[in-house]
Short mmCIF file of C-alpha atoms and ligand atoms in Angstrom, two decimals:
data_model
loop_
_atom_site.label_atom_id
_atom_site.label_comp_id
_atom_site.label_asym_id
_atom_site.label_seq_id
_atom_site.Cartn_x
_atom_site.Cartn_y
_atom_site.Cartn_z
CA MET S 1 0.09 0.07 -0.01
CA LYS S 2 0.97 3.28 -1.09
CA VAL S 3 0.20 6.31 1.07
CA ALA S 4 0.35 10.32 0.90
CA TYR S 5 1.10 11.84 4.00
CA VAL S 6 -0.29 15.11 3.11
CA THR S 7 1.87 18.17 4.23
CA THR S 8 3.07 21.12 3.32
CA ASP S 9 6.18 23.06 2.10
CA HIS S 10 5.50 25.99 4.01
CA PRO S 11 7.21 26.73 6.98
CA ALA S 12 4.32 25.92 9.24
CA ALA S 13 5.03 22.20 8.39
CA GLU S 14 8.03 22.48 10.64
CA GLN S 15 5.93 22.21 13.59
CA ASP S 16 5.37 18.71 12.87
CA ASP S 17 7.40 16.48 14.58
CA GLU S 18 5.21 13.31 14.90
CA ARG S 19 5.95 12.42 10.87
CA GLU S 20 8.95 10.38 11.28
CA ILE S 21 7.00 8.45 13.94
CA ALA S 22 3.72 7.84 11.81
CA LEU S 23 5.31 7.03 9.02
CA ALA S 24 7.53 4.38 10.94
CA ALA S 25 4.56 2.74 12.35
CA TRP S 26 2.83 2.71 8.80
CA LEU S 27 5.82 0.92 7.67
CA GLY S 28 5.32 -1.53 10.46
CA ALA S 29 1.51 -2.38 9.29
CA GLY S 30 2.96 -2.71 5.60
CA ILE S 31 2.09 0.89 4.59
CA GLU S 32 4.56 2.84 2.38
CA GLY S 33 3.96 6.29 3.50
CA SER S 34 5.43 9.64 1.45
CA PRO S 35 5.23 13.02 2.34
CA VAL S 36 3.85 14.96 0.30
CA SER S 37 2.55 18.81 0.21
CA TRP S 38 -0.91 19.41 -0.64
CA HIS S 39 -0.33 22.02 -2.99
CA ASP S 40 2.66 20.35 -5.43
CA PRO S 41 1.10 20.75 -8.71
CA ARG S 42 3.07 17.89 -10.03
CA VAL S 43 1.48 15.14 -7.72
CA ASP S 44 -0.91 12.48 -9.44
CA TRP S 45 -3.00 11.65 -6.61
CA SER S 46 -4.27 8.68 -8.20
CA ASP S 47 -0.54 6.80 -7.86
CA PHE S 48 -1.65 6.29 -4.10
CA ASP S 49 -3.73 4.36 -2.51
CA ALA S 50 -4.90 7.21 -0.20
CA ALA S 51 -4.02 10.58 1.11
CA VAL S 52 -3.92 11.19 5.15
CA VAL S 53 -4.21 14.99 5.68
CA ARG S 54 -1.70 15.65 8.38
CA SER S 55 0.35 18.69 8.75
CA ALA S 56 -1.42 20.56 5.75
CA TRP S 57 -1.27 23.63 8.08
CA ASP S 58 -1.08 26.87 5.64
CA TYR S 59 -4.37 25.98 4.73
CA ILE S 60 -5.88 28.34 7.12
CA ASP S 61 -5.26 31.08 4.72
CA ARG S 62 -6.52 29.30 1.47
CA ARG S 63 -9.35 27.27 2.91
CA ASP S 64 -11.60 27.37 -0.79
CA GLU S 65 -8.25 25.98 -2.20
CA PHE S 66 -8.00 23.65 0.60
CA VAL S 67 -11.57 22.27 0.41
CA ALA S 68 -11.70 22.38 -3.40
CA TRP S 69 -8.31 20.22 -3.69
CA ALA S 70 -9.77 17.76 -1.20
CA HIS S 71 -12.67 17.17 -3.51
CA ARG S 72 -10.41 16.70 -6.24
CA VAL S 73 -8.05 14.14 -4.30
CA GLU S 74 -10.93 12.21 -3.41
CA SER S 75 -12.12 11.88 -7.25
CA ALA S 76 -8.37 10.48 -7.49
CA THR S 77 -7.88 8.21 -4.60
CA ARG S 78 -9.38 7.82 -0.94
CA LEU S 79 -8.65 10.67 1.50
CA PHE S 80 -8.56 10.65 5.07
CA ASN S 81 -10.82 12.21 6.46
CA PRO S 82 -13.13 12.31 3.76
CA ALA S 83 -13.66 15.67 1.92
CA SER S 84 -17.00 16.25 3.34
CA VAL S 85 -15.64 16.49 6.63
CA ILE S 86 -12.87 18.67 5.78
CA GLU S 87 -15.31 21.13 4.29
CA TRP S 88 -17.58 20.81 7.37
CA ASN S 89 -14.83 20.77 9.97
CA THR S 90 -12.70 23.47 8.88
CA ASP S 91 -15.56 25.88 9.40
CA LYS S 92 -16.35 25.96 13.40
CA THR S 93 -19.87 26.95 12.68
CA TYR S 94 -20.13 23.38 12.65
CA LEU S 95 -20.16 23.43 16.73
CA ARG S 96 -23.66 25.02 15.87
CA THR S 97 -25.04 21.70 14.35
CA LEU S 98 -23.83 19.00 17.00
CA GLY S 99 -26.55 19.57 19.79
CA VAL S 100 -24.01 18.92 22.39
CA PRO S 101 -22.61 21.19 24.88
CA THR S 102 -20.16 23.89 23.46
CA VAL S 103 -18.62 27.23 25.03
CA PRO S 104 -21.03 29.60 24.94
CA THR S 105 -20.70 31.76 21.62
CA HIS S 106 -21.71 34.91 20.62
CA TRP S 107 -21.54 34.02 16.52
CA LEU S 108 -21.24 37.40 14.37
CA VAL S 109 -21.74 36.50 10.51
CA GLN S 110 -21.19 39.43 7.72
CA GLY S 111 -23.55 42.21 7.93
CA ALA S 112 -23.32 41.94 12.29
CA GLU S 113 -22.27 44.79 14.30
CA PRO S 114 -20.18 43.61 17.03
CA GLY S 115 -20.60 46.61 19.43
CA ARG S 116 -24.47 46.46 19.95
CA ASP S 117 -25.40 42.89 21.37
CA LEU S 118 -21.79 41.99 22.85
CA PRO S 119 -22.66 39.91 26.23
CA GLU S 120 -21.07 41.23 29.14
CA TRP S 121 -18.32 38.48 30.17
CA ASP S 122 -15.15 39.33 32.62
CA GLU S 123 -12.86 38.07 29.52
CA TYR S 124 -13.72 37.83 26.01
CA VAL S 125 -11.72 35.73 23.45
CA VAL S 126 -12.56 36.93 19.82
CA LYS S 127 -11.56 34.20 17.13
CA PRO S 128 -12.40 33.70 13.38
CA ALA S 129 -14.53 30.76 12.69
CA VAL S 130 -11.94 29.44 9.92
CA SER S 131 -8.83 29.33 12.17
CA ALA S 132 -5.92 27.11 13.89
CA GLY S 133 -3.15 27.57 16.44
CA ALA S 134 -5.26 30.29 17.95
CA ARG S 135 -4.40 32.46 14.73
CA ASP S 136 -6.05 35.80 14.72
CA THR S 137 -7.49 35.18 18.30
CA ILE S 138 -7.73 37.55 21.11
CA ARG S 139 -7.96 37.52 24.82
CA THR S 140 -9.29 41.30 26.41
CA ALA S 141 -11.02 42.20 29.46
CA ASP S 142 -11.98 45.49 27.21
CA ARG S 143 -14.99 45.04 25.53
CA ASP S 144 -14.49 47.92 23.06
CA ALA S 145 -11.62 45.93 21.87
CA ALA S 146 -13.24 42.65 21.90
CA ALA S 147 -15.53 44.70 19.69
CA ALA S 148 -13.18 46.20 17.43
CA HIS S 149 -11.30 42.83 16.87
CA ALA S 150 -14.40 41.19 15.72
CA ALA S 151 -15.27 44.25 13.56
CA ALA S 152 -11.92 43.99 12.01
CA LEU S 153 -12.53 40.17 11.24
CA LEU S 154 -15.83 40.91 9.83
CA ALA S 155 -14.58 43.12 7.53
CA GLU S 156 -12.33 40.79 6.16
CA GLY S 157 -15.14 38.75 5.20
CA ARG S 158 -14.73 36.38 7.97
CA THR S 159 -17.39 34.89 10.27
CA VAL S 160 -16.47 35.62 14.35
CA MET S 161 -17.09 34.02 17.47
CA VAL S 162 -17.08 35.59 20.60
CA GLN S 163 -16.54 33.54 23.77
CA PRO S 164 -16.11 34.23 27.63
CA TYR S 165 -12.58 33.35 28.47
CA ILE S 166 -13.02 29.79 30.72
CA PRO S 167 -10.16 30.47 33.02
CA SER S 168 -10.09 26.21 34.05
CA VAL S 169 -7.87 26.08 30.81
CA GLU S 170 -4.95 27.59 32.93
CA GLN S 171 -5.67 25.00 36.19
CA GLU S 172 -7.42 21.83 34.97
CA GLY S 173 -6.16 22.63 31.40
CA GLU S 174 -8.06 21.82 28.09
CA LEU S 175 -8.39 18.08 27.22
CA SER S 176 -7.75 16.41 23.89
CA LEU S 177 -9.03 13.16 23.82
CA LEU S 178 -7.73 11.04 20.38
CA TYR S 179 -9.85 8.63 18.42
CA PHE S 180 -8.42 6.05 15.55
CA GLY S 181 -11.44 4.26 13.75
CA GLY S 182 -13.82 5.47 16.57
CA ARG S 183 -11.45 3.65 19.40
CA PHE S 184 -10.56 5.76 22.18
CA SER S 185 -6.67 6.22 21.97
CA HIS S 186 -5.25 8.54 24.69
CA ALA S 187 -5.75 11.88 25.95
CA VAL S 188 -3.71 14.88 26.78
CA ARG S 189 -4.12 17.67 28.84
CA ARG S 190 -3.14 21.12 26.93
CA HIS S 191 -0.98 23.87 27.56
CA PRO S 192 -3.14 27.35 27.68
CA MET S 193 -2.67 29.33 24.19
CA LEU S 194 -3.71 32.63 25.52
CA SER S 195 -2.39 32.55 28.90
CA GLY S 196 0.31 34.72 28.32
CA VAL S 197 3.31 31.85 28.64
CA ALA S 198 4.62 30.66 25.33
CA GLU S 199 4.21 26.97 24.32
CA THR S 200 7.08 24.86 24.01
CA ARG S 201 7.41 21.11 23.49
CA GLU S 202 8.17 20.69 27.16
CA ASN S 203 4.93 21.93 28.41
CA ARG S 204 2.58 21.17 25.05
CA ALA S 205 0.97 18.37 26.75
CA THR S 206 1.08 15.84 29.52
CA LEU S 207 -0.89 12.50 28.83
CA ARG S 208 -4.04 12.09 31.06
CA ASP S 209 -6.67 9.84 31.98
CA PRO S 210 -10.23 11.49 30.97
CA ASP S 211 -13.04 11.94 33.97
CA ASP S 212 -15.84 9.78 33.67
CA ASP S 213 -17.63 12.69 33.00
CA GLN S 214 -15.41 13.98 29.75
CA PHE S 215 -15.18 10.71 28.42
CA ALA S 216 -19.00 10.13 28.25
CA LEU S 217 -19.38 13.66 26.80
CA ALA S 218 -16.31 12.94 23.98
CA GLU S 219 -18.02 9.60 22.98
CA ARG S 220 -21.68 11.44 22.60
CA ILE S 221 -19.68 14.02 20.44
CA LEU S 222 -18.45 11.37 18.15
CA ALA S 223 -21.60 9.77 17.95
CA ALA S 224 -22.68 13.10 16.93
CA ALA S 225 -19.68 13.60 14.22
CA PRO S 226 -19.55 12.24 10.81
CA PRO S 227 -18.80 8.17 10.66
CA ASP S 228 -15.85 6.63 9.62
CA LEU S 229 -13.16 9.10 10.48
CA LEU S 230 -9.92 7.70 10.76
CA TYR S 231 -8.91 10.11 13.38
CA ALA S 232 -10.85 12.41 15.44
CA ARG S 233 -9.38 14.90 18.11
CA VAL S 234 -12.36 16.08 21.13
CA ASP S 235 -11.09 19.10 22.82
CA LEU S 236 -12.81 19.76 26.06
CA VAL S 237 -13.06 22.79 28.54
CA ARG S 238 -14.21 22.77 32.15
CA MET S 239 -16.94 25.64 32.58
CA PRO S 240 -17.05 27.54 35.89
CA ASP S 241 -19.81 25.34 36.83
CA GLY S 242 -17.70 22.31 36.16
CA GLU S 243 -19.76 21.00 33.01
CA PRO S 244 -17.18 19.94 30.55
CA VAL S 245 -17.72 21.36 26.86
CA LEU S 246 -16.60 21.17 23.51
CA ILE S 247 -14.28 23.89 22.31
CA GLU S 248 -13.25 21.99 18.97
CA LEU S 249 -13.85 18.81 17.12
CA GLU S 250 -10.61 18.41 15.22
CA LEU S 251 -11.18 16.33 12.08
CA THR S 252 -9.18 17.50 9.62
CA GLU S 253 -5.78 18.09 10.30
CA PRO S 254 -5.01 17.49 14.58
CA TYR S 255 -1.75 17.17 15.79
CA LEU S 256 -2.50 13.59 16.99
CA PHE S 257 0.35 13.79 20.35
CA LEU S 258 1.56 10.55 18.96
CA ARG S 259 4.99 11.11 20.85
CA ASP S 260 2.80 11.14 24.28
CA GLU S 261 1.60 7.73 24.19
CA LEU S 262 3.55 4.67 23.01
CA ALA S 263 0.71 2.71 21.96
CA ALA S 264 -1.19 5.31 19.80
CA PRO S 265 1.28 5.23 16.32
CA ASP S 266 0.95 1.53 16.00
CA LEU S 267 -3.33 1.84 16.89
CA PHE S 268 -3.02 4.91 13.88
CA ALA S 269 -1.36 2.95 11.44
CA GLU S 270 -3.54 -0.41 12.07
CA THR S 271 -6.61 1.60 11.80
CA LEU S 272 -5.43 2.78 8.57
CA ALA S 273 -4.53 -0.53 7.37
CA GLU S 274 -8.15 -1.96 8.23
CA MET S 275 -9.75 1.09 6.25
CA LEU S 276 -7.71 0.61 3.56
CA LYS S 277 -8.99 -2.77 2.95
CA GLY S 278 -12.34 -2.21 3.77
N1 ADP Q 1 -12.88 30.66 25.31
C1 ADP Q 1 -11.61 30.78 25.31
N2 ADP Q 1 -11.19 30.31 27.24
C2 ADP Q 1 -9.80 30.38 26.89
N3 ADP Q 1 -8.96 29.77 25.99
C3 ADP Q 1 -9.60 29.63 25.08
C4 ADP Q 1 -10.92 30.07 24.68
N4 ADP Q 1 -10.84 29.92 23.00
C5 ADP Q 1 -9.76 29.33 22.83
N5 ADP Q 1 -8.80 29.37 24.02
C6 ADP Q 1 -7.29 29.12 23.96
O1 ADP Q 1 -6.95 28.95 22.32
C7 ADP Q 1 -6.94 27.83 22.00
C8 ADP Q 1 -7.00 27.75 20.22
O2 ADP Q 1 -8.41 27.89 20.27
P1 ADP Q 1 -9.58 27.06 19.36
O3 ADP Q 1 -10.84 27.23 19.61
O4 ADP Q 1 -9.01 25.66 20.03
O5 ADP Q 1 -9.18 27.10 17.84
P2 ADP Q 1 -8.08 26.92 16.91
O6 ADP Q 1 -7.21 25.97 17.67
O7 ADP Q 1 -8.59 26.13 15.81
O8 ADP Q 1 -6.82 27.91 16.91
C9 ADP Q 1 -7.35 27.13 22.48
O9 ADP Q 1 -6.75 25.79 22.53
C10 ADP Q 1 -7.27 27.43 23.88
O10 ADP Q 1 -5.83 27.30 24.77
MG1 MG Q 2 -8.00 23.96 19.18
#
């Protein structure tokens, strides 16, 4: 089996330090993986039995092109996750459709006036609906500053999400649960990105068992998500009243924390091998 490990030639992919570990595990499962940049025009995707989206992290600035690419690739080979999932999942508007508890969000679409009906919160997070790695995302206690950032993003034609800052990300932390083929693999506690402390390789993540309520919610979220996912990452935070809620369901190009759990790379590879046979 020949599989494209979809990355990019953009410097963003230099952050991908789990590529070799994934490719080694794939090889152990009989899969010959090759890193390929998603926008390399010389690639014939039908040369591969499948393409797996991994560190294609420059798609953020060219989402429409990326979604069109995904559909094109899918007409030539199998794509994981599927193009329809990528189209749905690259815009956080999907959070409104899942029917599960999420971080309270004030949505602003084109034509909205951000200053008018912004709720009163102690601290705001303002982020675009299409983003990754907290790109173009701010945290502020100043309601006017929150409205101004929202207005600037709207002016660029983007959908905007305004949320209360959830302080538990700095104590308990954000919990990411990793799944392969719908099977739970492992979970990690994440570094708080808007805390003012820079993320490093050392503080990025710690392996952690989910609490029962977090596990139950993650299972509910996966049941509400599209089927047949090679990988899924469910990112949860706890509200001040203790309720776990979804902050992001990453089905497009999640970092998988393969270095944090010894068994994870093989589970990833075995799941891919199974899906390629099926
Ligand atoms: N409402 C919030 N309260 C606290 N921290 C937040 C909030 N929204 C985002 N963050 C921080 O910013 C990071 C990125 O936000 P997220 O919604 O996951 O978007 P993305 O990862 O796609 O950029 C989160 O992992 C978290 O650390
Ligand atoms: Mg995130």
